[in-house]
mmCIF file of C-alpha atoms in Angstrom:
data_model
loop_
_atom_site.group_PDB
_atom_site.id
_atom_site.type_symbol
_atom_site.label_atom_id
_atom_site.label_comp_id
_atom_site.label_asym_id
_atom_site.label_seq_id
_atom_site.Cartn_x
_atom_site.Cartn_y
_atom_site.Cartn_z
ATOM 1 C CA UNK P 1 49.319 223.516 35.072
ATOM 2 C CA UNK P 2 46.384 223.928 38.012
ATOM 3 C CA UNK P 3 49.051 223.426 40.526
ATOM 4 C CA UNK P 4 51.328 225.465 38.967
ATOM 5 C CA UNK P 5 49.224 228.392 38.896
ATOM 6 C CA UNK P 6 47.891 227.031 43.005
ATOM 7 C CA UNK P 7 51.961 226.857 44.017
ATOM 8 C CA UNK P 8 53.163 230.389 43.180
ATOM 9 C CA UNK P 9 49.428 231.628 44.647
ATOM 10 C CA UNK P 10 50.336 230.524 47.550
ATOM 11 C CA UNK P 11 53.723 231.207 47.562
ATOM 12 C CA UNK P 12 52.323 235.188 46.786
ATOM 13 C CA UNK P 13 50.140 234.949 49.926
ATOM 14 C CA UNK P 14 52.668 234.382 52.297
ATOM 15 C CA UNK P 15 53.965 237.585 51.521
ATOM 16 C CA UNK P 16 50.755 239.544 50.522
ATOM 17 C CA UNK P 17 47.848 238.183 52.577
ATOM 18 C CA UNK P 18 45.384 239.992 50.413
ATOM 19 C CA UNK P 19 46.401 238.637 46.924
ATOM 20 C CA UNK P 20 44.092 236.767 46.323
ATOM 21 C CA UNK P 21 40.442 239.438 46.044
ATOM 22 C CA UNK P 22 43.521 241.571 43.855
ATOM 23 C CA UNK P 23 43.564 239.025 41.312
ATOM 24 C CA UNK P 24 40.048 238.175 41.033
ATOM 25 C CA UNK P 25 39.998 241.752 40.663
ATOM 26 C CA UNK P 26 42.274 241.760 37.774
ATOM 27 C CA UNK P 27 40.176 239.120 35.856
ATOM 28 C CA UNK P 28 36.876 240.716 36.461
ATOM 29 C CA UNK P 29 38.406 244.882 35.381
ATOM 30 C CA UNK P 30 40.300 242.806 32.150
ATOM 31 C CA UNK P 31 36.754 241.101 31.451
ATOM 32 C CA UNK P 32 34.428 244.113 32.232
ATOM 33 C CA UNK P 33 36.225 246.018 29.149
ATOM 34 C CA UNK P 34 35.957 244.280 25.380
ATOM 35 C CA UNK P 35 35.625 240.730 26.759
ATOM 36 C CA UNK P 36 38.366 238.434 28.698
ATOM 37 C CA UNK P 37 41.517 239.450 26.072
ATOM 38 C CA UNK P 38 44.268 240.575 29.120
ATOM 39 C CA UNK P 39 44.606 243.968 27.624
ATOM 40 C CA UNK P 40 44.339 245.648 31.218
ATOM 41 C CA UNK P 41 48.135 243.586 31.554
ATOM 42 C CA UNK P 42 49.860 245.842 29.204
ATOM 43 C CA UNK P 43 52.222 248.658 29.671
ATOM 44 C CA UNK P 44 52.172 252.034 28.403
ATOM 45 C CA UNK P 45 51.014 254.895 28.434
ATOM 46 C CA UNK P 46 47.895 254.227 27.024
ATOM 47 C CA UNK P 47 47.608 251.441 28.636
ATOM 48 C CA UNK P 48 44.289 250.576 30.981
ATOM 49 C CA UNK P 49 46.346 249.709 34.071
ATOM 50 C CA UNK P 50 46.256 253.723 34.809
ATOM 51 C CA UNK P 51 42.870 254.474 34.249
ATOM 52 C CA UNK P 52 41.396 255.631 36.589
ATOM 53 C CA UNK P 53 38.685 253.252 37.828
ATOM 54 C CA UNK P 54 42.265 250.285 37.922
ATOM 55 C CA UNK P 55 45.142 252.923 39.781
ATOM 56 C CA UNK P 56 43.642 250.625 43.002
ATOM 57 C CA UNK P 57 44.814 247.665 40.844
ATOM 58 C CA UNK P 58 47.079 245.449 42.170
ATOM 59 C CA UNK P 59 48.664 241.689 41.790
ATOM 60 C CA UNK P 60 50.419 242.064 38.586
ATOM 61 C CA UNK P 61 53.378 240.580 39.885
ATOM 62 C CA UNK P 62 52.018 237.766 40.586
ATOM 63 C CA UNK P 63 50.686 237.460 37.180
ATOM 64 C CA UNK P 64 53.608 238.003 35.870
ATOM 65 C CA UNK P 65 55.500 235.046 37.868
ATOM 66 C CA UNK P 66 52.471 232.281 37.369
ATOM 67 C CA UNK P 67 53.083 233.174 33.396
ATOM 68 C CA UNK P 68 56.702 232.808 34.151
ATOM 69 C CA UNK P 69 56.083 229.084 35.481
ATOM 70 C CA UNK P 70 53.947 228.075 32.699
ATOM 71 C CA UNK P 71 56.471 229.155 30.167
ATOM 72 C CA UNK P 72 59.197 226.809 32.203
ATOM 73 C CA UNK P 73 56.742 224.223 31.707
ATOM 74 C CA UNK P 74 54.497 224.621 28.110
ATOM 75 C CA UNK P 75 56.066 227.232 26.685
ATOM 76 C CA UNK P 76 53.879 229.204 24.310
ATOM 77 C CA UNK P 77 51.083 227.116 25.491
ATOM 78 C CA UNK P 78 48.822 228.834 27.972
ATOM 79 C CA UNK P 79 47.853 232.611 27.184
ATOM 80 C CA UNK P 80 47.691 234.977 29.987
ATOM 81 C CA UNK P 81 44.199 236.254 29.338
ATOM 82 C CA UNK P 82 43.508 231.970 30.281
ATOM 83 C CA UNK P 83 46.337 233.108 33.021
ATOM 84 C CA UNK P 84 43.476 235.378 34.825
ATOM 85 C CA UNK P 85 40.878 233.140 35.232
ATOM 86 C CA UNK P 86 42.606 230.601 36.350
ATOM 87 C CA UNK P 87 43.991 232.390 38.827
ATOM 88 C CA UNK P 88 40.968 234.266 40.003
ATOM 89 C CA UNK P 89 39.341 230.959 39.926
ATOM 90 C CA UNK P 90 42.106 229.574 41.901
ATOM 91 C CA UNK P 91 42.498 232.251 44.523
ATOM 92 C CA UNK P 92 38.841 232.126 45.395
ATOM 93 C CA UNK P 93 39.597 228.622 45.905
ATOM 94 C CA UNK P 94 41.949 228.691 48.269
ATOM 95 C CA UNK P 95 40.016 231.513 49.813
ATOM 96 C CA UNK P 96 37.508 228.445 50.777
ATOM 97 C CA UNK P 97 35.377 229.633 48.471
ATOM 98 C CA UNK P 98 33.525 226.621 45.825
ATOM 99 C CA UNK P 99 35.484 226.193 42.827
ATOM 100 C CA UNK P 100 34.952 225.240 39.031
ATOM 101 C CA UNK P 101 36.234 224.083 35.671
ATOM 102 C CA UNK P 102 37.570 227.071 33.700
ATOM 103 C CA UNK P 103 36.679 227.334 30.122
ATOM 104 C CA UNK P 104 40.213 227.680 28.466
ATOM 105 C CA UNK P 105 41.517 228.787 24.760
ATOM 106 C CA UNK P 106 40.949 232.534 24.843
ATOM 107 C CA UNK P 107 43.861 234.763 23.692
ATOM 108 C CA UNK P 108 45.729 237.644 23.996
ATOM 109 C CA UNK P 109 45.261 241.127 22.629
ATOM 110 C CA UNK P 110 47.457 243.186 20.154
ATOM 111 C CA UNK P 111 45.947 246.299 22.257
ATOM 112 C CA UNK P 112 44.142 247.590 25.304
ATOM 113 C CA UNK P 113 41.676 249.737 25.280
ATOM 114 C CA UNK P 114 41.431 252.112 27.246
ATOM 115 C CA UNK P 115 38.742 254.399 26.277
ATOM 116 C CA UNK P 116 36.708 250.909 27.685
ATOM 117 C CA UNK P 117 37.676 251.040 30.981
ATOM 118 C CA UNK P 118 34.439 253.605 31.612
ATOM 119 C CA UNK P 119 32.593 250.386 31.516
ATOM 120 C CA UNK P 120 34.140 249.440 35.133
ATOM 121 C CA UNK P 121 31.760 248.725 37.332
ATOM 122 C CA UNK P 122 32.460 251.780 40.411
ATOM 123 C CA UNK P 123 30.795 251.104 43.594
ATOM 124 C CA UNK P 124 29.336 254.955 43.841
ATOM 125 C CA UNK P 125 26.596 253.765 40.474
ATOM 126 C CA UNK P 126 22.712 252.605 41.398
ATOM 127 C CA UNK P 127 21.260 249.589 41.650
ATOM 128 C CA UNK P 128 19.302 250.796 37.932
ATOM 129 C CA UNK P 129 23.106 251.397 36.886
ATOM 130 C CA UNK P 130 24.401 248.562 37.492
ATOM 131 C CA UNK P 131 22.021 246.456 36.331
ATOM 132 C CA UNK P 132 22.017 247.313 32.773
ATOM 133 C CA UNK P 133 25.609 247.238 32.445
ATOM 134 C CA UNK P 134 25.935 243.093 33.207
ATOM 135 C CA UNK P 135 22.548 242.849 31.471
ATOM 136 C CA UNK P 136 24.629 244.735 28.446
ATOM 137 C CA UNK P 137 27.181 242.028 28.116
ATOM 138 C CA UNK P 138 24.612 239.330 29.637
ATOM 139 C CA UNK P 139 24.317 238.816 33.090
ATOM 140 C CA UNK P 140 21.323 238.876 35.056
ATOM 141 C CA UNK P 141 20.730 239.833 38.019
ATOM 142 C CA UNK P 142 21.337 236.315 39.545
ATOM 143 C CA UNK P 143 24.636 237.221 37.927
ATOM 144 C CA UNK P 144 24.587 240.611 39.317
ATOM 145 C CA UNK P 145 24.149 239.207 43.194
ATOM 146 C CA UNK P 146 26.766 236.689 43.109
ATOM 147 C CA UNK P 147 28.912 238.005 41.502
ATOM 148 C CA UNK P 148 28.858 241.116 43.738
ATOM 149 C CA UNK P 149 29.608 238.713 46.525
ATOM 150 C CA UNK P 150 33.145 238.451 45.433
ATOM 151 C CA UNK P 151 33.737 241.521 48.212
ATOM 152 C CA UNK P 152 33.195 239.309 50.760
ATOM 153 C CA UNK P 153 37.145 238.970 50.494
ATOM 154 C CA UNK P 154 39.142 242.123 50.142
ATOM 155 C CA UNK P 155 39.744 245.450 51.288
ATOM 156 C CA UNK P 156 38.383 249.021 49.611
ATOM 157 C CA UNK P 157 39.853 252.262 49.510
ATOM 158 C CA UNK P 158 38.106 255.081 51.827
ATOM 159 C CA UNK P 159 37.607 256.809 48.560
ATOM 160 C CA UNK P 160 35.134 253.855 47.575
ATOM 161 C CA UNK P 161 32.347 254.911 50.009
ATOM 162 C CA UNK P 162 32.917 258.515 52.121
ATOM 163 C CA UNK P 163 30.462 260.066 50.498
ATOM 164 C CA UNK P 164 28.516 257.661 51.659
ATOM 165 C CA UNK P 165 29.550 258.756 55.114
ATOM 166 C CA UNK P 166 30.082 262.722 54.736
ATOM 167 C CA UNK P 167 28.359 263.777 51.272
ATOM 168 C CA UNK P 168 25.276 261.386 50.172
ATOM 169 C CA UNK P 169 23.635 262.410 47.398
ATOM 170 C CA UNK P 170 25.584 265.721 47.334
ATOM 171 C CA UNK P 171 24.059 266.525 50.027
ATOM 172 C CA UNK P 172 27.029 267.765 52.618
ATOM 173 C CA UNK P 173 26.541 266.161 55.996
ATOM 174 C CA UNK P 174 23.836 263.686 54.589
ATOM 175 C CA UNK P 175 24.820 259.809 55.450
ATOM 176 C CA UNK P 176 23.505 257.663 53.470
ATOM 177 C CA UNK P 177 20.084 256.249 55.263
ATOM 178 C CA UNK P 178 20.370 252.669 54.396
ATOM 179 C CA UNK P 179 23.309 252.828 56.758
ATOM 180 C CA UNK P 180 24.291 250.720 59.828
ATOM 181 C CA UNK P 181 24.265 254.191 62.623
ATOM 182 C CA UNK P 182 26.820 251.905 64.939
ATOM 183 C CA UNK P 183 28.483 251.088 62.069
ATOM 184 C CA UNK P 184 28.506 254.965 59.971
ATOM 185 C CA UNK P 185 30.445 256.261 63.095
ATOM 186 C CA UNK P 186 33.116 253.744 62.816
ATOM 187 C CA UNK P 187 33.838 253.889 59.138
ATOM 188 C CA UNK P 188 33.522 257.389 60.414
ATOM 189 C CA UNK P 189 36.608 257.172 62.497
ATOM 190 C CA UNK P 190 38.713 254.927 60.248
ATOM 191 C CA UNK P 191 38.066 257.458 57.679
ATOM 192 C CA UNK P 192 37.940 260.576 59.033
ATOM 193 C CA UNK P 193 37.417 263.926 56.685
ATOM 194 C CA UNK P 194 40.163 265.203 55.919
ATOM 195 C CA UNK P 195 41.947 262.072 56.246
ATOM 196 C CA UNK P 196 43.600 259.605 53.692
ATOM 197 C CA UNK P 197 41.245 258.199 51.733
ATOM 198 C CA UNK P 198 43.541 256.122 50.667
ATOM 199 C CA UNK P 199 42.906 254.084 54.317
ATOM 200 C CA UNK P 200 41.901 250.758 53.555
ATOM 201 C CA UNK P 201 39.126 249.144 54.521
ATOM 202 C CA UNK P 202 37.711 245.026 54.788
ATOM 203 C CA UNK P 203 34.513 244.933 52.333
ATOM 204 C CA UNK P 204 33.320 242.425 54.438
ATOM 205 C CA UNK P 205 34.138 243.013 58.789
ATOM 206 C CA UNK P 206 33.027 239.112 59.517
ATOM 207 C CA UNK P 207 35.470 237.517 57.439
ATOM 208 C CA UNK P 208 37.160 239.620 54.915
ATOM 209 C CA UNK P 209 39.811 237.087 54.287
ATOM 210 C CA UNK P 210 37.462 234.272 54.100
ATOM 211 C CA UNK P 211 35.363 232.857 51.359
ATOM 212 C CA UNK P 212 32.367 232.606 52.126
ATOM 213 C CA UNK P 213 28.601 233.968 52.558
ATOM 214 C CA UNK P 214 28.335 236.376 54.983
ATOM 215 C CA UNK P 215 28.154 239.300 52.868
ATOM 216 C CA UNK P 216 25.296 238.693 52.361
ATOM 217 C CA UNK P 217 23.987 238.905 55.905
ATOM 218 C CA UNK P 218 26.007 242.049 56.243
ATOM 219 C CA UNK P 219 23.240 243.485 53.755
ATOM 220 C CA UNK P 220 20.754 242.676 55.435
ATOM 221 C CA UNK P 221 21.849 244.888 58.555
ATOM 222 C CA UNK P 222 22.242 247.623 56.437
ATOM 223 C CA UNK P 223 26.714 247.133 57.149
ATOM 224 C CA UNK P 224 27.470 246.759 53.283
ATOM 225 C CA UNK P 225 30.517 248.936 52.295
ATOM 226 C CA UNK P 226 30.383 250.350 49.064
ATOM 227 C CA UNK P 227 26.873 252.059 47.892
ATOM 228 C CA UNK P 228 26.592 248.983 44.893
ATOM 229 C CA UNK P 229 26.593 246.497 47.890
ATOM 230 C CA UNK P 230 24.119 248.155 49.472
ATOM 231 C CA UNK P 231 21.672 248.873 47.101
ATOM 232 C CA UNK P 232 21.668 245.194 45.976
ATOM 233 C CA UNK P 233 19.495 244.499 49.474
ATOM 234 C CA UNK P 234 17.920 248.485 50.847
ATOM 235 C CA UNK P 235 16.408 248.969 46.934
ATOM 236 C CA UNK P 236 12.493 249.046 47.134
ATOM 237 C CA UNK P 237 11.090 246.580 44.496
ATOM 238 C CA UNK P 238 14.580 245.309 42.867
ATOM 239 C CA UNK P 239 14.234 241.872 42.100
ATOM 240 C CA UNK P 240 18.153 241.206 43.958
ATOM 241 C CA UNK P 241 15.616 241.319 47.028
ATOM 242 C CA UNK P 242 15.069 238.708 47.299
ATOM 243 C CA UNK P 243 18.043 237.195 46.096
ATOM 244 C CA UNK P 244 20.460 237.843 48.846
ATOM 245 C CA UNK P 245 18.428 236.913 51.339
ATOM 246 C CA UNK P 246 18.512 233.474 49.438
ATOM 247 C CA UNK P 247 22.143 233.587 48.897
ATOM 248 C CA UNK P 248 22.386 235.220 53.386
ATOM 249 C CA UNK P 249 20.907 231.391 53.984
ATOM 250 C CA UNK P 250 22.527 229.225 51.935
ATOM 251 C CA UNK P 251 26.368 229.443 50.915
ATOM 252 C CA UNK P 252 25.973 226.330 48.600
ATOM 253 C CA UNK P 253 23.451 228.725 46.344
ATOM 254 C CA UNK P 254 25.394 231.076 46.862
ATOM 255 C CA UNK P 255 29.062 228.970 45.708
ATOM 256 C CA UNK P 256 26.898 227.384 43.019
ATOM 257 C CA UNK P 257 25.514 230.680 42.036
ATOM 258 C CA UNK P 258 28.863 232.737 41.900
ATOM 259 C CA UNK P 259 30.568 229.226 40.383
ATOM 260 C CA UNK P 260 27.999 229.450 37.590
ATOM 261 C CA UNK P 261 28.761 233.325 36.593
ATOM 262 C CA UNK P 262 32.028 233.482 37.415
ATOM 263 C CA UNK P 263 31.753 231.379 33.833
ATOM 264 C CA UNK P 264 29.676 233.274 32.051
ATOM 265 C CA UNK P 265 31.531 236.742 32.720
ATOM 266 C CA UNK P 266 34.902 234.724 32.025
ATOM 267 C CA UNK P 267 33.410 234.014 28.354
ATOM 268 C CA UNK P 268 32.972 237.638 27.748
ATOM 269 C CA UNK P 269 34.146 237.654 24.028
ATOM 270 C CA UNK P 270 37.169 235.825 24.558
ATOM 271 C CA UNK P 271 39.238 236.426 21.247
ATOM 272 C CA UNK P 272 39.951 232.836 19.856
ATOM 273 C CA UNK P 273 41.490 231.141 16.475
ATOM 274 C CA UNK P 274 44.119 232.811 14.289
ATOM 275 C CA UNK P 275 43.058 236.211 17.029
ATOM 276 C CA UNK P 276 45.189 237.694 18.940
ATOM 277 C CA UNK P 277 48.612 236.314 20.521
ATOM 278 C CA UNK P 278 49.453 234.015 23.073
ATOM 279 C CA UNK P 279 51.202 236.101 24.693
ATOM 280 C CA UNK P 280 54.733 235.410 25.751
ATOM 281 C CA UNK P 281 55.475 238.321 28.885
ATOM 282 C CA UNK P 282 51.358 239.381 30.246
ATOM 283 C CA UNK P 283 53.072 243.020 29.667
ATOM 284 C CA UNK P 284 53.810 243.616 26.405
ATOM 285 C CA UNK P 285 52.886 242.778 22.671
ATOM 286 C CA UNK P 286 54.963 239.291 21.585
#
């Protein structure tokens, strides 16, 4: 089964070098709304896909390709929720990150939960808010820092951080003081005021296609792209600071904590037994 998923993902990467982080993000955004039940994948005007936090999500067609391949090999066995969890793990692994055993057996929801999309973390939150959000689903500070480390690969739109450049804390002209000045100037050139806020910037300026621990040394150097990234290190007295330092100095500790946190996140409120169904097409209920 993993081989099938891996083959489709490697083919997809031939068309889109950014596909791995995009797939991991889908799993995150699915799990944070009513648990890992593939509700994100359902089409429809009342669906989650078109809610604001998900407007920049991509990779759905690759999930469909994986599902099609799995249906051919073992019909009606692998749910779309399990496809997301497996595809996320294999994407991290193919990107150079850790491998872990994904617990399987989730079932797919019969409805979308558009009203729940407000619980998806954004890049503009304070550390206190994010930590509270994570704690509410049973994820602790180590999980928070480890899972934030997924920003070792992928890109973000200018819109996700422009307030840090031009309007920090709603003060016109103010730049976030926790942002390295040279880096801020580079970002201002890439994301000019009045420019296209959909332009994409690497989350990890050192190695944005590779899953490694450089994200954490970026934070130590005040070069985290999103406010939620930098606050893990720049919030005075926060317990996250020591965790950032630990992961910056040990990639193996980061990898091990990331794998554990992904398993915990992947276990958020799954539908099991006779709840939900195994969708034949991830975009619609059977």
